[in-house]
Short mmCIF file of C-alpha atoms in Angstrom, two decimals:
data_model
loop_
_atom_site.label_atom_id
_atom_site.label_comp_id
_atom_site.label_asym_id
_atom_site.label_seq_id
_atom_site.Cartn_x
_atom_site.Cartn_y
_atom_site.Cartn_z
CA MET A 276 -175.61 -157.18 -16.80
CA SER A 277 -177.19 -154.20 -18.51
CA ARG A 278 -175.81 -150.71 -18.15
CA THR A 279 -177.01 -149.11 -14.91
CA SER A 280 -177.01 -145.58 -13.52
CA LEU A 281 -173.86 -143.97 -12.18
CA PRO A 282 -175.03 -144.02 -8.50
CA SER A 283 -175.78 -147.75 -8.76
CA ARG A 284 -172.39 -148.47 -10.29
CA ALA A 285 -170.62 -146.30 -7.72
CA TRP A 286 -172.37 -148.12 -4.88
CA ASP A 287 -171.49 -151.49 -6.42
CA VAL A 288 -167.80 -150.54 -6.53
CA PHE A 289 -167.85 -148.91 -3.10
CA ARG A 290 -169.34 -151.85 -1.22
CA SER A 291 -166.73 -154.22 -2.70
CA THR A 292 -163.64 -152.02 -2.21
CA TRP A 293 -164.22 -149.53 0.63
CA ASP A 294 -162.32 -151.51 3.27
CA LEU A 295 -159.33 -152.60 1.19
CA GLY A 296 -157.32 -149.48 1.95
CA PHE A 297 -157.55 -150.37 5.66
CA THR A 298 -157.08 -154.16 5.46
CA ALA A 299 -154.80 -154.90 2.47
CA PHE A 300 -151.46 -155.49 4.18
CA GLY A 301 -148.38 -157.22 2.81
CA GLY A 302 -147.44 -155.24 -0.28
CA PRO A 303 -148.24 -155.78 -3.98
CA PRO A 304 -147.89 -159.60 -4.17
CA THR A 305 -150.35 -160.06 -1.33
CA HIS A 306 -152.63 -157.39 -2.78
CA PHE A 307 -152.89 -159.37 -6.01
CA GLN A 308 -154.14 -162.37 -4.06
CA ILE A 309 -156.66 -160.27 -2.13
CA LEU A 310 -158.03 -158.56 -5.23
CA HIS A 311 -158.26 -161.81 -7.19
CA LYS A 312 -160.06 -163.63 -4.41
CA ARG A 313 -162.56 -160.85 -3.78
CA LEU A 314 -163.23 -159.26 -7.18
CA VAL A 315 -162.68 -162.22 -9.54
CA GLU A 316 -163.51 -165.34 -7.52
CA GLY A 317 -165.93 -163.60 -5.17
CA VAL A 318 -168.15 -161.04 -6.91
CA GLY A 319 -167.09 -162.06 -10.43
CA TRP A 320 -166.41 -158.65 -11.95
CA VAL A 321 -164.30 -160.26 -14.67
CA ASP A 322 -163.43 -163.82 -15.61
CA GLU A 323 -160.10 -165.60 -15.39
CA LYS A 324 -159.44 -165.01 -19.10
CA THR A 325 -159.38 -161.23 -18.71
CA GLU A 326 -155.66 -160.46 -18.58
CA VAL A 327 -156.03 -157.44 -16.31
CA PHE A 328 -153.14 -158.56 -14.12
CA ALA A 329 -150.80 -158.71 -17.10
CA LEU A 330 -152.03 -155.29 -18.27
CA SER A 331 -151.32 -153.76 -14.86
CA GLN A 332 -147.83 -155.27 -14.91
CA SER A 333 -147.04 -154.14 -18.45
CA LEU A 334 -147.61 -150.45 -17.66
CA PRO A 335 -145.49 -148.25 -15.37
CA GLY A 336 -146.66 -147.28 -11.92
CA PRO A 337 -148.04 -149.04 -8.82
CA ALA A 338 -149.04 -152.53 -9.93
CA SER A 339 -151.66 -153.43 -7.33
CA THR A 340 -153.20 -149.95 -7.52
CA LYS A 341 -153.49 -150.22 -11.29
CA LEU A 342 -155.10 -153.63 -10.91
CA LEU A 343 -157.74 -152.32 -8.52
CA TYR A 344 -158.31 -149.25 -10.69
CA SER A 345 -158.66 -151.33 -13.86
CA LEU A 346 -161.13 -153.77 -12.29
CA SER A 347 -163.19 -150.90 -10.88
CA PHE A 348 -163.10 -149.06 -14.23
CA LEU A 349 -164.27 -152.12 -16.14
CA ARG A 350 -167.06 -152.62 -13.63
CA GLY A 351 -168.33 -149.09 -13.08
CA GLY A 352 -166.54 -146.57 -15.28
CA PHE A 353 -164.16 -143.67 -14.58
CA LEU A 354 -165.72 -141.95 -11.55
CA PRO A 355 -166.33 -145.15 -9.53
CA ALA A 356 -162.78 -146.26 -10.36
CA LEU A 357 -161.41 -142.89 -9.20
CA MET A 358 -163.36 -143.29 -5.96
CA ALA A 359 -161.95 -146.79 -5.43
CA PHE A 360 -158.44 -145.47 -6.09
CA ALA A 361 -158.85 -142.70 -3.49
CA LEU A 362 -160.23 -145.10 -0.87
CA TRP A 363 -157.40 -147.52 -1.57
CA CYS A 364 -154.61 -144.97 -1.17
CA PHE A 365 -155.87 -142.56 1.47
CA PRO A 366 -155.43 -144.57 4.72
CA GLY A 367 -151.83 -145.56 3.97
CA SER A 368 -150.83 -142.15 2.62
CA ALA A 369 -152.35 -140.37 5.64
CA GLY A 370 -150.52 -142.74 7.99
CA MET A 371 -147.18 -142.25 6.23
CA PHE A 372 -147.67 -138.47 6.29
CA GLY A 373 -148.23 -138.56 10.03
CA PHE A 374 -145.18 -140.79 10.48
CA ALA A 375 -143.08 -138.31 8.48
CA LEU A 376 -144.15 -135.50 10.83
CA GLY A 377 -142.99 -137.61 13.76
CA VAL A 378 -139.65 -138.58 12.20
CA SER A 379 -138.87 -134.96 11.37
CA ASN A 380 -138.97 -134.14 15.09
CA ILE A 381 -136.74 -136.93 16.46
CA GLY A 382 -133.02 -136.88 17.03
CA ASP A 383 -130.27 -138.44 14.99
CA THR A 384 -130.03 -141.60 17.12
CA LEU A 385 -132.89 -143.99 17.87
CA PRO A 386 -133.10 -146.43 20.79
CA ARG A 387 -131.86 -149.92 19.99
CA GLN A 388 -135.30 -151.29 20.80
CA VAL A 389 -136.70 -149.42 17.79
CA TYR A 390 -134.13 -150.96 15.45
CA ALA A 391 -134.98 -154.43 16.79
CA LEU A 392 -138.69 -153.75 16.28
CA LEU A 393 -138.14 -152.54 12.71
CA SER A 394 -135.90 -155.52 11.88
CA GLY A 395 -138.60 -157.90 13.08
CA LEU A 396 -141.20 -156.12 10.95
CA ASN A 397 -138.92 -156.36 7.90
CA ALA A 398 -138.27 -160.08 8.44
CA ALA A 399 -141.97 -160.86 8.76
CA THR A 400 -142.72 -158.80 5.66
CA VAL A 401 -140.22 -160.84 3.66
CA GLY A 402 -142.01 -164.01 4.75
CA ILE A 403 -145.41 -162.64 3.70
CA ILE A 404 -144.11 -161.55 0.30
CA ALA A 405 -142.56 -164.99 -0.19
CA VAL A 406 -146.01 -166.55 0.41
CA ALA A 407 -147.58 -164.30 -2.20
CA ALA A 408 -144.75 -165.02 -4.65
CA THR A 409 -145.34 -168.76 -4.21
CA GLN A 410 -149.07 -168.45 -4.82
CA LEU A 411 -148.62 -166.17 -7.84
CA SER A 412 -146.12 -168.64 -9.31
CA GLU A 413 -148.54 -171.51 -8.88
CA ARG A 414 -151.22 -169.56 -10.73
CA CYS A 415 -149.17 -168.19 -13.64
CA ILE A 416 -147.07 -171.29 -14.39
CA THR A 417 -149.10 -173.25 -16.93
CA ASP A 418 -146.45 -174.88 -19.12
CA PRO A 419 -142.66 -175.33 -19.32
CA VAL A 420 -142.01 -171.93 -20.92
CA THR A 421 -143.76 -169.95 -18.17
CA ARG A 422 -141.92 -172.01 -15.57
CA ALA A 423 -138.62 -171.14 -17.23
CA ILE A 424 -139.57 -167.45 -17.54
CA VAL A 425 -140.39 -167.12 -13.82
CA ALA A 426 -137.07 -168.70 -12.84
CA ALA A 427 -135.02 -166.74 -15.38
CA SER A 428 -136.69 -163.41 -14.57
CA ALA A 429 -136.15 -163.89 -10.83
CA GLY A 430 -132.50 -164.81 -11.28
CA ALA A 431 -131.79 -162.01 -13.75
CA GLY A 432 -133.41 -159.46 -11.46
CA MET A 433 -131.19 -160.53 -8.58
CA LEU A 434 -128.00 -160.22 -10.61
CA TYR A 435 -128.37 -156.67 -11.89
CA LYS A 436 -130.49 -153.54 -11.42
CA ALA A 437 -130.90 -150.43 -13.54
CA LEU A 438 -133.74 -148.14 -14.62
CA TRP A 439 -134.00 -149.78 -18.05
CA TYR A 440 -133.34 -153.35 -16.90
CA PHE A 441 -136.72 -154.46 -15.52
CA PRO A 442 -138.76 -153.23 -18.52
CA VAL A 443 -136.34 -155.07 -20.81
CA LEU A 444 -136.76 -158.29 -18.83
CA MET A 445 -140.54 -158.09 -19.09
CA VAL A 446 -140.42 -157.38 -22.82
CA LEU A 447 -138.11 -160.35 -23.35
CA ALA A 448 -140.47 -162.53 -21.33
CA GLY A 449 -143.40 -161.51 -23.53
CA LEU A 450 -141.45 -162.11 -26.74
CA THR A 451 -140.45 -165.54 -25.44
CA THR A 452 -144.06 -166.68 -25.09
CA VAL A 453 -144.88 -165.23 -28.52
CA ALA A 454 -142.07 -167.27 -30.03
CA TRP A 455 -143.25 -170.32 -28.09
CA ASP A 456 -146.97 -170.03 -28.91
CA ILE A 457 -147.03 -168.53 -32.39
CA LEU A 458 -143.63 -168.77 -34.07
CA GLY A 459 -143.22 -172.52 -33.66
CA GLY A 460 -141.05 -172.60 -30.58
CA LYS A 461 -143.27 -175.17 -28.88
CA ASN A 462 -143.14 -177.55 -31.85
CA ALA A 463 -139.39 -177.08 -32.21
CA ALA A 464 -138.94 -177.92 -28.53
CA ARG A 465 -141.02 -181.06 -28.97
CA ARG A 466 -138.98 -182.17 -31.95
CA LEU A 467 -135.76 -181.47 -30.11
CA THR A 468 -136.98 -183.41 -27.08
CA HIS A 469 -138.09 -186.32 -29.25
CA THR A 470 -134.78 -186.38 -31.11
CA SER A 471 -132.79 -186.19 -27.90
CA THR A 472 -134.84 -188.98 -26.35
CA ARG A 473 -134.32 -191.27 -29.35
CA TRP A 474 -130.60 -190.53 -29.36
CA MET A 475 -130.32 -191.27 -25.64
CA LYS A 476 -132.23 -194.53 -26.09
CA ARG A 477 -129.87 -195.58 -28.86
CA VAL A 478 -126.84 -194.73 -26.75
CA LEU A 479 -128.18 -196.62 -23.75
CA SER A 480 -129.21 -199.56 -25.92
CA SER A 481 -125.76 -199.68 -27.47
CA ILE A 482 -124.12 -199.55 -24.06
CA SER A 483 -126.41 -202.24 -22.63
CA GLY A 484 -125.87 -204.42 -25.73
CA ARG A 485 -122.13 -204.25 -25.38
CA GLY A 486 -122.46 -205.04 -21.69
CA ALA A 487 -124.66 -208.05 -22.40
CA ARG A 488 -122.21 -209.39 -24.96
CA ARG A 489 -119.36 -208.98 -22.51
CA ARG A 490 -121.31 -210.79 -19.79
CA GLY A 491 -122.09 -213.61 -22.23
CA GLU A 492 -118.44 -213.97 -23.10
CA VAL A 493 -117.53 -214.17 -19.43
CA VAL A 494 -120.20 -216.80 -18.72
CA GLN A 495 -119.16 -218.82 -21.75
CA ASN A 496 -115.53 -218.72 -20.68
CA GLN A 497 -116.35 -219.70 -17.09
CA ASP A 498 -118.93 -222.48 -17.89
CA PRO A 499 -118.32 -224.20 -21.19
CA GLU A 500 -121.28 -226.53 -20.60
CA SER A 501 -123.77 -223.66 -20.44
CA PRO A 502 -124.78 -223.81 -24.13
CA ARG A 503 -125.74 -227.48 -23.85
CA VAL A 504 -127.65 -226.78 -20.65
CA ALA A 505 -129.54 -224.01 -22.39
CA GLN A 506 -130.39 -226.27 -25.29
CA ASN A 507 -131.74 -229.02 -22.98
CA MET A 508 -133.90 -226.61 -20.96
CA GLU A 509 -137.64 -226.94 -21.57
CA ILE A 510 -139.48 -223.68 -22.05
CA PRO A 511 -143.17 -223.91 -21.03
CA PRO A 512 -145.62 -222.86 -23.69
CA SER A 513 -146.98 -219.34 -23.30
CA ASP A 514 -150.55 -218.85 -22.18
CA PRO A 515 -152.60 -217.80 -25.24
CA ARG A 516 -155.07 -215.91 -23.05
CA PRO A 517 -154.38 -212.24 -22.48
CA PRO A 518 -153.50 -211.15 -18.99
CA PRO A 519 -156.38 -209.93 -16.85
CA GLN A 520 -155.23 -206.32 -17.15
CA ALA A 521 -155.60 -206.46 -20.92
CA LEU A 522 -159.32 -207.20 -20.65
CA ILE A 523 -159.94 -203.72 -19.23
CA SER A 524 -158.97 -200.62 -21.13
CA PRO A 525 -156.99 -197.98 -19.24
CA ASP A 526 -159.75 -195.43 -19.73
CA ALA A 527 -162.37 -197.75 -18.29
CA ALA A 528 -160.13 -198.62 -15.38
CA PHE A 529 -160.02 -194.94 -14.35
CA GLY A 530 -163.66 -194.21 -15.12
CA LEU A 531 -162.79 -192.24 -18.27
CA VAL A 532 -165.29 -193.96 -20.57
CA PRO A 533 -165.65 -192.25 -23.96
CA ARG A 534 -168.88 -190.32 -24.23
CA ASN A 535 -170.74 -188.57 -26.99
CA VAL A 536 -171.71 -185.25 -25.46
CA THR A 537 -174.15 -182.90 -27.11
CA SER A 538 -174.31 -179.55 -25.34
CA SER A 539 -176.82 -176.80 -25.43
CA LYS A 540 -177.12 -173.80 -23.20
CA GLY A 541 -177.82 -175.14 -19.79
CA SER A 542 -178.19 -178.84 -20.77
CA THR A 543 -175.98 -181.83 -21.48
CA SER A 544 -177.04 -185.24 -22.78
CA LEU A 545 -175.02 -188.45 -22.69
CA LYS A 546 -175.56 -191.17 -25.28
CA THR A 547 -173.86 -193.82 -23.18
CA PRO A 548 -175.10 -195.17 -19.87
CA PRO A 549 -173.83 -193.22 -16.91
CA GLN A 550 -170.65 -194.57 -15.44
CA THR A 551 -169.68 -194.50 -11.82
CA PRO A 552 -167.16 -191.67 -11.45
CA PRO A 553 -163.85 -192.46 -9.85
CA ILE A 554 -163.51 -191.65 -6.19
CA VAL A 555 -160.87 -188.98 -5.74
CA PRO A 556 -159.55 -188.55 -2.23
CA VAL A 557 -159.80 -184.97 -0.97
CA GLU A 558 -157.81 -183.61 1.91
CA GLU A 559 -159.91 -182.61 4.86
CA HIS A 560 -158.33 -179.15 5.09
CA SER A 561 -157.85 -178.47 1.41
CA PRO A 562 -156.58 -174.92 0.79
CA VAL A 563 -158.42 -174.71 -2.52
CA GLU A 564 -161.77 -172.96 -2.19
CA PRO A 565 -164.52 -173.50 -4.75
CA ILE A 566 -164.85 -170.70 -7.26
CA PRO A 567 -168.44 -169.50 -7.55
CA THR A 568 -170.09 -169.64 -10.93
CA GLN A 569 -169.45 -166.47 -12.89
CA PRO A 570 -172.22 -164.64 -14.70
CA GLU A 571 -172.52 -165.51 -18.36
CA SER A 572 -172.42 -161.93 -19.63
CA ARG A 573 -170.83 -158.74 -18.36
CA THR A 574 -170.80 -155.11 -19.43
CA LEU A 575 -167.27 -153.73 -19.34
CA TYR A 576 -166.90 -149.94 -19.23
CA THR A 577 -164.09 -148.29 -21.16
CA VAL A 578 -163.23 -144.98 -22.79
CA PRO A 579 -163.45 -144.51 -26.58
CA PHE A 580 -160.41 -145.60 -28.56
CA ARG A 581 -159.67 -142.12 -29.93
CA LEU A 582 -159.94 -140.57 -26.48
CA GLY A 583 -157.48 -143.16 -25.20
CA MET A 584 -154.97 -142.19 -27.87
CA VAL A 585 -155.46 -138.49 -27.03
CA ILE A 586 -154.79 -139.23 -23.34
CA ILE A 587 -151.55 -141.06 -24.20
CA VAL A 588 -150.31 -138.19 -26.40
CA ALA A 589 -151.24 -135.58 -23.77
CA PHE A 590 -149.46 -137.51 -21.04
CA PHE A 591 -146.16 -137.85 -22.88
CA THR A 592 -146.37 -134.20 -23.91
CA SER A 593 -146.69 -133.16 -20.28
CA PHE A 594 -143.88 -135.53 -19.29
CA ILE A 595 -141.50 -133.95 -21.79
CA ALA A 596 -142.64 -130.44 -20.82
CA PHE A 597 -141.82 -130.95 -17.13
CA LEU A 598 -138.38 -132.32 -17.93
CA VAL A 599 -137.60 -129.47 -20.33
CA LEU A 600 -138.84 -126.86 -17.85
CA ARG A 601 -136.64 -128.21 -15.09
CA GLY A 602 -133.62 -128.48 -17.37
CA ASN A 603 -133.90 -124.93 -18.70
CA LEU A 604 -134.33 -123.18 -15.35
CA SER A 605 -131.01 -122.07 -13.87
CA SER A 606 -132.19 -122.60 -10.31
CA PRO A 607 -135.50 -124.48 -10.31
CA PRO A 608 -137.46 -124.42 -7.05
CA LEU A 609 -137.15 -127.54 -4.94
CA GLU A 610 -140.90 -128.15 -5.18
CA LEU A 611 -140.59 -128.43 -8.99
CA GLN A 612 -137.58 -130.73 -8.68
CA LEU A 613 -139.48 -132.94 -6.23
CA PHE A 614 -142.56 -133.16 -8.44
CA THR A 615 -140.46 -133.86 -11.55
CA ASN A 616 -138.51 -136.63 -9.80
CA MET A 617 -141.71 -138.29 -8.61
CA TYR A 618 -143.35 -137.86 -12.02
CA LEU A 619 -140.31 -139.44 -13.66
CA ALA A 620 -140.27 -142.29 -11.14
CA GLY A 621 -143.95 -143.02 -11.71
CA THR A 622 -143.35 -143.10 -15.47
CA ILE A 623 -140.33 -145.39 -15.71
CA ILE A 624 -141.03 -147.87 -12.87
CA PHE A 625 -142.23 -151.26 -14.04
CA GLY A 626 -142.99 -154.03 -11.59
CA GLY A 627 -144.73 -152.01 -8.87
CA GLY A 628 -143.82 -151.27 -5.27
CA PRO A 629 -140.80 -153.57 -4.81
CA VAL A 630 -139.09 -151.85 -7.73
CA VAL A 631 -139.86 -148.28 -6.64
CA ILE A 632 -137.92 -148.50 -3.37
CA PRO A 633 -134.36 -148.35 -4.75
CA LEU A 634 -135.33 -145.73 -7.34
CA LEU A 635 -136.89 -143.42 -4.74
CA ARG A 636 -133.70 -143.75 -2.74
CA GLU A 637 -131.77 -142.36 -5.70
CA TYR A 638 -134.28 -139.55 -6.24
CA THR A 639 -134.42 -138.37 -2.61
CA VAL A 640 -131.45 -139.61 -0.54
CA ALA A 641 -128.91 -139.02 -3.31
CA GLU A 642 -130.34 -135.51 -3.79
CA GLY A 643 -129.68 -134.72 -0.12
CA TRP A 644 -133.34 -134.18 0.75
CA VAL A 645 -133.77 -137.24 3.04
CA SER A 646 -131.19 -138.96 5.24
CA SER A 647 -130.38 -142.63 4.81
CA ARG A 648 -131.60 -143.41 8.33
CA ASP A 649 -134.97 -141.73 7.79
CA PHE A 650 -135.33 -143.54 4.47
CA LEU A 651 -134.85 -146.95 6.13
CA LEU A 652 -137.23 -146.05 8.95
CA GLY A 653 -139.92 -145.31 6.40
CA LEU A 654 -139.08 -148.48 4.47
CA ALA A 655 -139.61 -150.60 7.57
CA VAL A 656 -142.91 -148.91 8.47
CA ILE A 657 -144.41 -148.89 4.95
CA GLN A 658 -144.29 -152.68 4.95
CA ALA A 659 -146.60 -152.72 7.98
CA PHE A 660 -149.04 -150.20 6.50
CA PRO A 661 -152.02 -151.15 4.33
CA GLY A 662 -152.39 -150.01 0.75
CA PRO A 663 -149.80 -149.46 -1.98
CA ASN A 664 -146.08 -149.14 -1.33
CA PHE A 665 -146.11 -146.02 -3.53
CA ASN A 666 -147.42 -144.19 -0.43
CA PHE A 667 -143.76 -144.23 0.53
CA ALA A 668 -143.40 -141.24 -1.81
CA VAL A 669 -145.75 -139.23 0.45
CA TYR A 670 -143.45 -139.91 3.40
CA LEU A 671 -140.31 -138.89 1.51
CA ALA A 672 -141.95 -135.80 0.02
CA ALA A 673 -143.15 -134.66 3.45
CA LEU A 674 -139.60 -134.98 4.84
CA THR A 675 -138.32 -132.92 1.90
CA SER A 676 -140.29 -129.92 3.19
CA ARG A 677 -137.48 -129.33 5.72
CA HIS A 678 -135.43 -127.93 2.84
CA THR A 679 -138.19 -125.67 1.47
CA LYS A 680 -140.42 -122.87 2.68
CA SER A 681 -143.54 -124.88 1.85
CA PRO A 682 -145.43 -126.78 4.58
CA ALA A 683 -145.15 -130.55 4.69
CA ILE A 684 -148.71 -131.05 3.43
CA VAL A 685 -147.87 -129.22 0.18
CA THR A 686 -144.78 -131.28 -0.62
CA ALA A 687 -146.65 -134.47 0.39
CA ILE A 688 -149.42 -133.68 -2.12
CA LEU A 689 -146.82 -132.95 -4.81
CA GLY A 690 -145.20 -136.31 -4.17
CA TYR A 691 -148.58 -138.10 -4.14
CA VAL A 692 -149.77 -136.57 -7.42
CA GLY A 693 -146.40 -136.98 -9.11
CA ILE A 694 -145.93 -140.69 -8.28
CA PHE A 695 -149.50 -141.85 -9.01
CA THR A 696 -150.53 -139.75 -12.03
CA PRO A 697 -148.48 -141.52 -14.74
CA GLY A 698 -149.70 -145.04 -13.95
CA MET A 699 -153.34 -144.05 -13.54
CA THR A 700 -153.32 -141.94 -16.70
CA LEU A 701 -151.78 -144.64 -18.89
CA THR A 702 -154.07 -147.29 -17.40
CA THR A 703 -157.13 -145.19 -18.23
CA ALA A 704 -155.98 -144.81 -21.82
CA MET A 705 -154.89 -148.42 -22.32
CA ILE A 706 -158.12 -149.95 -21.02
CA SER A 707 -159.93 -148.78 -24.14
CA ILE A 708 -157.14 -149.91 -26.45
CA TYR A 709 -156.61 -153.17 -24.61
CA THR A 710 -160.23 -154.32 -24.98
CA ILE A 711 -159.72 -154.12 -28.76
CA VAL A 712 -156.25 -155.61 -29.16
CA ARG A 713 -156.75 -158.42 -26.60
CA LYS A 714 -158.75 -160.31 -29.21
CA TYR A 715 -155.56 -161.02 -31.11
CA ARG A 716 -153.56 -164.10 -30.21
CA PHE A 717 -150.30 -162.17 -30.36
CA VAL A 718 -151.43 -159.82 -27.58
CA THR A 719 -152.68 -162.55 -25.24
CA SER A 720 -149.49 -164.54 -25.79
CA LEU A 721 -147.34 -161.46 -25.16
CA LEU A 722 -149.14 -160.63 -21.93
CA ARG A 723 -148.85 -164.23 -20.78
CA GLY A 724 -145.09 -163.86 -20.87
CA VAL A 725 -145.17 -160.41 -19.28
CA ASN A 726 -147.26 -161.90 -16.48
CA ALA A 727 -144.71 -164.66 -15.85
CA GLY A 728 -141.83 -162.19 -16.00
CA ALA A 729 -143.54 -159.92 -13.47
CA VAL A 730 -144.03 -162.84 -11.07
CA GLY A 731 -140.33 -163.59 -11.36
CA LEU A 732 -139.57 -160.01 -10.33
CA VAL A 733 -141.64 -160.56 -7.19
CA TRP A 734 -139.06 -163.19 -6.19
CA THR A 735 -136.41 -160.58 -6.91
CA ALA A 736 -138.18 -158.25 -4.46
CA VAL A 737 -138.03 -160.97 -1.80
CA TYR A 738 -134.27 -161.14 -2.24
CA ARG A 739 -133.80 -157.35 -2.28
CA LEU A 740 -135.75 -156.82 0.92
CA TRP A 741 -133.96 -159.72 2.57
CA GLU A 742 -130.60 -158.07 1.88
CA ILE A 743 -131.48 -154.75 3.60
CA GLY A 744 -133.90 -155.85 6.32
CA TYR A 745 -131.61 -155.94 9.38
CA LEU A 746 -131.22 -152.49 10.94
CA THR A 747 -128.82 -151.45 13.71
CA PRO A 748 -127.45 -148.08 14.86
CA GLU A 749 -124.12 -149.05 13.29
CA THR A 750 -125.59 -150.21 9.95
CA THR A 751 -128.22 -147.60 9.13
CA SER A 752 -128.20 -148.59 5.46
CA GLY A 753 -129.44 -152.08 6.32
CA VAL A 754 -127.74 -155.48 6.05
CA SER A 755 -128.87 -159.00 5.24
CA LEU A 756 -131.35 -160.68 7.56
CA GLY A 757 -129.21 -163.81 7.30
CA LYS A 758 -126.55 -162.24 9.53
CA GLU A 759 -128.76 -162.94 12.55
CA PRO A 760 -130.50 -166.37 12.71
CA TRP A 761 -133.37 -164.94 14.73
CA TRP A 762 -134.55 -162.88 11.77
CA VAL A 763 -134.55 -166.03 9.64
CA VAL A 764 -136.84 -167.58 12.26
CA CYS A 765 -139.08 -164.48 12.10
CA ALA A 766 -139.38 -164.74 8.32
CA MET A 767 -140.04 -168.49 8.52
CA THR A 768 -142.70 -167.98 11.20
CA ALA A 769 -144.54 -165.41 9.08
CA PHE A 770 -144.33 -167.65 6.01
CA VAL A 771 -145.58 -170.79 7.78
CA GLY A 772 -148.29 -168.97 9.70
CA ASN A 773 -149.73 -167.25 6.62
CA LYS A 774 -149.23 -170.10 4.14
CA TRP A 775 -150.28 -173.14 6.15
CA PHE A 776 -152.33 -171.78 9.05
CA HIS A 777 -153.95 -168.86 7.17
CA ILE A 778 -152.96 -166.24 9.73
CA PRO A 779 -153.70 -162.77 8.25
CA ALA A 780 -150.73 -160.85 6.88
CA ALA A 781 -151.23 -157.95 9.31
CA VAL A 782 -151.14 -160.31 12.31
CA SER A 783 -148.05 -162.08 10.96
CA ILE A 784 -146.21 -158.76 10.56
CA LEU A 785 -147.25 -157.69 14.07
CA VAL A 786 -145.91 -160.99 15.44
CA GLY A 787 -142.63 -160.27 13.63
CA GLY A 788 -142.34 -156.93 15.45
CA ILE A 789 -142.99 -158.62 18.80
CA MET A 790 -140.34 -161.23 18.01
CA GLY A 791 -137.93 -158.38 17.32
CA LEU A 792 -138.55 -156.94 20.78
CA ILE A 793 -138.13 -160.40 22.31
CA TRP A 794 -134.77 -160.72 20.56
CA TYR A 795 -133.68 -157.39 22.01
CA GLY A 796 -134.76 -158.39 25.53
CA VAL A 797 -132.84 -161.68 25.35
CA THR A 798 -129.63 -160.42 23.71
CA LYS A 799 -129.31 -156.99 25.33
#
């Protein structure tokens, strides 16, 4: 594809992304599946070897938003990517702002029906995220080390949480694949496996040999005539012909006949007669869809390397400046504190939306700006809204206006800009640098591990949401969904419906809310 005009590129990005902000339900894990299916498998903006997913996971900020922004930037440049970002975020952020206005006008106690509805929505959301985690695991696990990284990252994320912990886990995951791919870890594992296998064979052979000798001694003691019987037995001569299976090589038996292939662009010639390919049974309702042929060449838009470095320096300078300004003011305005907290959250959050939830709780509820009940109400609703989970910051920032003289729209904009700016800025800068360094094997190996570690943290998010999904008037902080079997059924229904029957995520979440109301009608 040759470079085209800005209007053409903007239209190309718009027609492929305009509806995602209205239809992308289910949170970041599901968003990854939607974006991959549409922009990689569908229109073929990039190929499978472009590690954009790993890049979006290795930078702070909203993971699915960075992925969409990066793909749009590579396809059309900065302005089309900015347009795609705005279209992606606006519907969800507008909806959460409106919900915040409604919550600010309700009383302290909600009807029990509302808590049942919200618990059903949470349970269904957990099921949808579990589906996405399963599919992401299937895609990123390519060898034993990535399988181990996904499991270890998920388990480690469940055991402990801190601001520095998730970035450390992802760095360790990347270093693990580097050691495996480049520093000889794979060969060392093979040697260790081979040595262990030989040792086990020797041990088993020694044990079986001793057992055979003991059995022989027992037989000899019980039947003293057995040696003479064995000597008088006639052993038929062996057939000198090879068995029928030996006349056919294993490769030929499976249709894998060696071929001399000479390839040129668009042509392939075989020097051996064509063989009948093996018949492979295919399920009638196979979930695997054919991937359309990708174009042979693409033009990827980036920013110059030097400009990328300038952007990175300018960003960290502004980050330090805001923190110093807030620290030196004796009584900083609440609007500045809100913006600084959101700016800090957007800078230090790795892993996307599932990770931002507990941090935003510390930065708003612990500050006394938002009540715990209102926080959990927003948490339940954001799962049923399309777009990024970082729109939750708009909801919390709008509620914070009750403690300031500024209108809710002002604090909502401060929260929106503060939470999204760090990730988008660093992504813009790193796209130019990444296209240069991705040619090195060390970088691709590192990002392969970061990718697997990020998928493991998605499983951590499933566990975290499960533990706070059940809401009641008595437990406004949320308790485990496992305390009520009906919510387990809700989560299972959403998982089975989306995974096996391909019911859209939005419909599955809506069904979860209806099941919550049914539970209330039956039990109350």
